[in-house]
Amino acid sequence: MADVHSSATRSKNMRAIRQQDTAIELRVAQLLKDRGFAYRVQDKNLPGRPDFVLLDQQAIIFVHGCFWHHHHCYLFKVPATRTEFWTGKINSNVERDNRYVRQLQESGWKVLIIWECALRNKLRLSDSDLQERLEEWLLAMDQSAEIDHNGIQHYRPR
């Protein structure tokens, strides 16, 4: 199946995808702010340039897009065109993610990954559910975890 866009159009579309201050990151920022948590964003001095760094809780939060980071949910689908290219790109993202989480954990940080499916579309968590999971992890859990449309669970490298 051929791509429905020209190479120039596809390139323009890909350049338009934001790397920070995405809608899902802004939602998490507002939820943290509403609960009174202080954080820094995009700390370039830490592995992976985490989306949120909460120093008081020694915690890192990454907000991952389900497609770009290969989450096993309804939002991920391998593209029908240039499959080999996309599979390689996405697999390298996953390997890099796992390396960054390991480095952060070895440095004493606990890491939370919030998946896009928890933040948008039909199965997203409500703001109150998401705030409760965030607060539960930040204040009561001492290990890394992930939140998706099913709720919170311990982090398992992919």
mmCIF file of N, CA and C in Angstrom, residues 58-129:
data_model
loop_
_atom_site.group_PDB
_atom_site.id
_atom_site.type_symbol
_atom_site.label_atom_id
_atom_site.label_comp_id
_atom_site.label_asym_id
_atom_site.label_seq_id
_atom_site.Cartn_x
_atom_site.Cartn_y
_atom_site.Cartn_z
ATOM 1 N N GLN A 58 12.263 12.811 44.773
ATOM 2 C CA GLN A 58 13.314 12.080 44.053
ATOM 3 C C GLN A 58 12.677 11.233 42.948
ATOM 4 N N ALA A 59 11.811 11.901 42.141
ATOM 5 C CA ALA A 59 10.999 11.205 41.147
ATOM 6 C C ALA A 59 11.121 11.841 39.769
ATOM 7 N N ILE A 60 11.035 10.987 38.776
ATOM 8 C CA ILE A 60 11.076 11.365 37.373
ATOM 9 C C ILE A 60 9.780 10.888 36.735
ATOM 10 N N ILE A 61 9.191 11.732 35.873
ATOM 11 C CA ILE A 61 8.010 11.319 35.112
ATOM 12 C C ILE A 61 8.285 11.539 33.627
ATOM 13 N N PHE A 62 8.093 10.465 32.866
ATOM 14 C CA PHE A 62 8.118 10.545 31.406
ATOM 15 C C PHE A 62 6.686 10.391 30.914
ATOM 16 N N VAL A 63 6.296 11.190 29.939
ATOM 17 C CA VAL A 63 4.998 11.047 29.288
ATOM 18 C C VAL A 63 5.289 10.522 27.885
ATOM 19 N N HIS A 64 4.889 9.282 27.639
ATOM 20 C CA HIS A 64 5.235 8.616 26.383
ATOM 21 C C HIS A 64 4.030 8.476 25.458
ATOM 22 N N GLY A 65 4.257 8.768 24.189
ATOM 23 C CA GLY A 65 3.261 8.470 23.165
ATOM 24 C C GLY A 65 3.267 6.974 22.898
ATOM 25 N N CYS A 66 2.091 6.387 22.827
ATOM 26 C CA CYS A 66 1.992 4.934 22.668
ATOM 27 C C CYS A 66 2.609 4.447 21.352
ATOM 28 N N PHE A 67 2.476 5.238 20.277
ATOM 29 C CA PHE A 67 3.077 4.830 19.002
ATOM 30 C C PHE A 67 4.594 4.928 19.056
ATOM 31 N N TRP A 68 5.124 6.061 19.450
ATOM 32 C CA TRP A 68 6.565 6.310 19.384
ATOM 33 C C TRP A 68 7.373 5.435 20.337
ATOM 34 N N HIS A 69 6.737 4.962 21.418
ATOM 35 C CA HIS A 69 7.473 4.184 22.425
ATOM 36 C C HIS A 69 6.944 2.748 22.548
ATOM 37 N N HIS A 70 6.152 2.324 21.583
ATOM 38 C CA HIS A 70 5.626 0.963 21.450
ATOM 39 C C HIS A 70 4.953 0.433 22.714
ATOM 40 N N HIS A 71 3.870 1.084 23.056
ATOM 41 C CA HIS A 71 3.051 0.571 24.150
ATOM 42 C C HIS A 71 2.094 -0.469 23.582
ATOM 43 N N HIS A 72 1.896 -1.542 24.319
ATOM 44 C CA HIS A 72 1.022 -2.625 23.857
ATOM 45 C C HIS A 72 -0.424 -2.279 24.196
ATOM 46 N N CYS A 73 -1.000 -1.376 23.409
ATOM 47 C CA CYS A 73 -2.383 -0.957 23.634
ATOM 48 C C CYS A 73 -3.048 -0.691 22.298
ATOM 49 N N TYR A 74 -4.283 -0.256 22.358
ATOM 50 C CA TYR A 74 -5.065 -0.032 21.151
ATOM 51 C C TYR A 74 -4.564 1.150 20.313
ATOM 52 N N LEU A 75 -3.716 2.015 20.849
ATOM 53 C CA LEU A 75 -3.206 3.151 20.088
ATOM 54 C C LEU A 75 -1.977 2.807 19.236
ATOM 55 N N PHE A 76 -1.379 1.651 19.472
ATOM 56 C CA PHE A 76 -0.181 1.285 18.709
ATOM 57 C C PHE A 76 -0.540 0.378 17.549
ATOM 58 N N LYS A 77 -0.053 0.755 16.379
ATOM 59 C CA LYS A 77 -0.211 -0.072 15.182
ATOM 60 C C LYS A 77 1.013 0.143 14.308
ATOM 61 N N VAL A 78 1.626 -0.947 13.883
ATOM 62 C CA VAL A 78 2.779 -0.847 12.996
ATOM 63 C C VAL A 78 2.292 -0.306 11.654
ATOM 64 N N PRO A 79 2.928 0.741 11.141
ATOM 65 C CA PRO A 79 2.508 1.295 9.847
ATOM 66 C C PRO A 79 2.616 0.265 8.717
ATOM 67 N N ALA A 80 1.687 0.362 7.788
ATOM 68 C CA ALA A 80 1.660 -0.572 6.656
ATOM 69 C C ALA A 80 2.711 -0.226 5.609
ATOM 70 N N THR A 81 3.165 1.025 5.589
ATOM 71 C CA THR A 81 4.198 1.421 4.632
ATOM 72 C C THR A 81 5.508 1.631 5.374
ATOM 73 N N ARG A 82 6.615 1.324 4.702
ATOM 74 C CA ARG A 82 7.955 1.462 5.274
ATOM 75 C C ARG A 82 8.047 0.772 6.640
ATOM 76 N N THR A 83 7.467 -0.389 6.727
ATOM 77 C CA THR A 83 7.371 -1.129 7.988
ATOM 78 C C THR A 83 8.735 -1.371 8.617
ATOM 79 N N GLU A 84 9.693 -1.756 7.812
ATOM 80 C CA GLU A 84 11.034 -2.034 8.342
ATOM 81 C C GLU A 84 11.645 -0.789 8.976
ATOM 82 N N PHE A 85 11.510 0.349 8.306
ATOM 83 C CA PHE A 85 12.031 1.615 8.840
ATOM 84 C C PHE A 85 11.378 1.936 10.181
ATOM 85 N N TRP A 86 10.036 1.881 10.231
ATOM 86 C CA TRP A 86 9.326 2.259 11.457
ATOM 87 C C TRP A 86 9.597 1.278 12.594
ATOM 88 N N THR A 87 9.686 0.010 12.277
ATOM 89 C CA THR A 87 9.982 -0.985 13.311
ATOM 90 C C THR A 87 11.352 -0.722 13.913
ATOM 91 N N GLY A 88 12.339 -0.439 13.068
ATOM 92 C CA GLY A 88 13.682 -0.132 13.567
ATOM 93 C C GLY A 88 13.701 1.122 14.411
ATOM 94 N N LYS A 89 13.022 2.164 13.954
ATOM 95 C CA LYS A 89 12.989 3.430 14.685
ATOM 96 C C LYS A 89 12.328 3.260 16.050
ATOM 97 N N ILE A 90 11.188 2.607 16.067
ATOM 98 C CA ILE A 90 10.447 2.431 17.318
ATOM 99 C C ILE A 90 11.218 1.529 18.273
ATOM 100 N N ASN A 91 11.830 0.459 17.754
ATOM 101 C CA ASN A 91 12.630 -0.431 18.612
ATOM 102 C C ASN A 91 13.817 0.306 19.223
ATOM 103 N N SER A 92 14.438 1.200 18.461
ATOM 104 C CA SER A 92 15.562 1.962 19.029
ATOM 105 C C SER A 92 15.064 2.925 20.101
ATOM 106 N N ASN A 93 13.859 3.475 19.934
ATOM 107 C CA ASN A 93 13.268 4.313 20.989
ATOM 108 C C ASN A 93 13.073 3.517 22.276
ATOM 109 N N VAL A 94 12.557 2.299 22.145
ATOM 110 C CA VAL A 94 12.302 1.445 23.312
ATOM 111 C C VAL A 94 13.614 1.100 24.018
ATOM 112 N N GLU A 95 14.635 0.748 23.253
ATOM 113 C CA GLU A 95 15.946 0.427 23.836
ATOM 114 C C GLU A 95 16.513 1.636 24.581
ATOM 115 N N ARG A 96 16.401 2.812 23.974
ATOM 116 C CA ARG A 96 16.890 4.040 24.600
ATOM 117 C C ARG A 96 16.102 4.339 25.880
ATOM 118 N N ASP A 97 14.784 4.184 25.827
ATOM 119 C CA ASP A 97 13.947 4.400 27.013
ATOM 120 C C ASP A 97 14.399 3.513 28.169
ATOM 121 N N ASN A 98 14.593 2.234 27.881
ATOM 122 C CA ASN A 98 15.007 1.289 28.924
ATOM 123 C C ASN A 98 16.370 1.660 29.497
ATOM 124 N N ARG A 99 17.284 2.091 28.638
ATOM 125 C CA ARG A 99 18.613 2.506 29.100
ATOM 126 C C ARG A 99 18.502 3.717 30.022
ATOM 127 N N TYR A 100 17.707 4.700 29.648
ATOM 128 C CA TYR A 100 17.547 5.894 30.476
ATOM 129 C C TYR A 100 16.914 5.558 31.825
ATOM 130 N N VAL A 101 15.897 4.714 31.824
ATOM 131 C CA VAL A 101 15.254 4.332 33.094
ATOM 132 C C VAL A 101 16.264 3.636 33.994
ATOM 133 N N ARG A 102 17.051 2.716 33.438
ATOM 134 C CA ARG A 102 18.079 2.023 34.229
ATOM 135 C C ARG A 102 19.069 3.012 34.820
ATOM 136 N N GLN A 103 19.552 3.956 34.010
ATOM 137 C CA GLN A 103 20.522 4.945 34.488
ATOM 138 C C GLN A 103 19.933 5.802 35.605
ATOM 139 N N LEU A 104 18.697 6.203 35.444
ATOM 140 C CA LEU A 104 18.052 7.026 36.469
ATOM 141 C C LEU A 104 17.857 6.237 37.764
ATOM 142 N N GLN A 105 17.412 4.993 37.644
ATOM 143 C CA GLN A 105 17.223 4.156 38.829
ATOM 144 C C GLN A 105 18.549 3.913 39.542
ATOM 145 N N GLU A 106 19.608 3.694 38.789
ATOM 146 C CA GLU A 106 20.927 3.478 39.386
ATOM 147 C C GLU A 106 21.428 4.731 40.100
ATOM 148 N N SER A 107 20.902 5.891 39.716
ATOM 149 C CA SER A 107 21.270 7.158 40.361
ATOM 150 C C SER A 107 20.344 7.511 41.516
ATOM 151 N N GLY A 108 19.431 6.604 41.863
ATOM 152 C CA GLY A 108 18.572 6.811 43.014
ATOM 153 C C GLY A 108 17.204 7.420 42.734
ATOM 154 N N TRP A 109 16.835 7.577 41.474
ATOM 155 C CA TRP A 109 15.532 8.125 41.121
ATOM 156 C C TRP A 109 14.511 7.002 40.996
ATOM 157 N N LYS A 110 13.259 7.296 41.334
ATOM 158 C CA LYS A 110 12.173 6.403 40.949
ATOM 159 C C LYS A 110 11.531 7.030 39.715
ATOM 160 N N VAL A 111 11.089 6.179 38.800
ATOM 161 C CA VAL A 111 10.642 6.637 37.492
ATOM 162 C C VAL A 111 9.200 6.207 37.259
ATOM 163 N N LEU A 112 8.410 7.144 36.743
ATOM 164 C CA LEU A 112 7.036 6.854 36.346
ATOM 165 C C LEU A 112 6.901 7.145 34.861
ATOM 166 N N ILE A 113 6.315 6.202 34.148
ATOM 167 C CA ILE A 113 5.980 6.427 32.743
ATOM 168 C C ILE A 113 4.467 6.527 32.656
ATOM 169 N N ILE A 114 4.002 7.642 32.113
ATOM 170 C CA ILE A 114 2.571 7.813 31.875
ATOM 171 C C ILE A 114 2.354 7.676 30.376
ATOM 172 N N TRP A 115 1.540 6.701 30.005
ATOM 173 C CA TRP A 115 1.295 6.413 28.601
ATOM 174 C C TRP A 115 0.162 7.274 28.058
ATOM 175 N N GLU A 116 0.286 7.619 26.804
ATOM 176 C CA GLU A 116 -0.706 8.444 26.106
ATOM 177 C C GLU A 116 -2.126 7.904 26.260
ATOM 178 N N CYS A 117 -2.302 6.580 26.246
ATOM 179 C CA CYS A 117 -3.646 5.988 26.334
ATOM 180 C C CYS A 117 -4.326 6.297 27.663
ATOM 181 N N ALA A 118 -3.554 6.654 28.682
ATOM 182 C CA ALA A 118 -4.146 7.047 29.972
ATOM 183 C C ALA A 118 -4.639 8.486 29.938
ATOM 184 N N LEU A 119 -4.169 9.239 28.948
ATOM 185 C CA LEU A 119 -4.419 10.681 28.910
ATOM 186 C C LEU A 119 -5.392 11.132 27.832
ATOM 187 N N ARG A 120 -5.607 10.318 26.821
ATOM 188 C CA ARG A 120 -6.494 10.767 25.744
ATOM 189 C C ARG A 120 -7.232 9.603 25.095
ATOM 190 N N ASN A 121 -8.226 9.928 24.327
ATOM 191 C CA ASN A 121 -9.070 8.995 23.583
ATOM 192 C C ASN A 121 -10.073 8.286 24.479
ATOM 193 N N LYS A 122 -10.677 7.272 23.953
ATOM 194 C CA LYS A 122 -11.864 6.673 24.569
ATOM 195 C C LYS A 122 -11.620 5.993 25.919
ATOM 196 N N LEU A 123 -10.446 5.457 26.164
ATOM 197 C CA LEU A 123 -10.198 4.720 27.412
ATOM 198 C C LEU A 123 -9.401 5.518 28.446
ATOM 199 N N ARG A 124 -9.232 6.817 28.227
ATOM 200 C CA ARG A 124 -8.414 7.646 29.124
ATOM 201 C C ARG A 124 -8.970 7.624 30.552
ATOM 202 N N LEU A 125 -8.071 7.865 31.490
ATOM 203 C CA LEU A 125 -8.459 7.984 32.892
ATOM 204 C C LEU A 125 -9.013 9.386 33.134
ATOM 205 N N SER A 126 -9.949 9.488 34.060
ATOM 206 C CA SER A 126 -10.465 10.805 34.418
ATOM 207 C C SER A 126 -9.375 11.582 35.143
ATOM 208 N N ASP A 127 -9.513 12.901 35.198
ATOM 209 C CA ASP A 127 -8.528 13.722 35.910
ATOM 210 C C ASP A 127 -8.394 13.285 37.359
ATOM 211 N N SER A 128 -9.523 12.998 38.012
ATOM 212 C CA SER A 128 -9.439 12.603 39.423
ATOM 213 C C SER A 128 -8.740 11.256 39.589
ATOM 214 N N ASP A 129 -9.024 10.290 38.707
ATOM 215 C CA ASP A 129 -8.335 8.996 38.772
ATOM 216 C C ASP A 129 -6.843 9.149 38.522
#
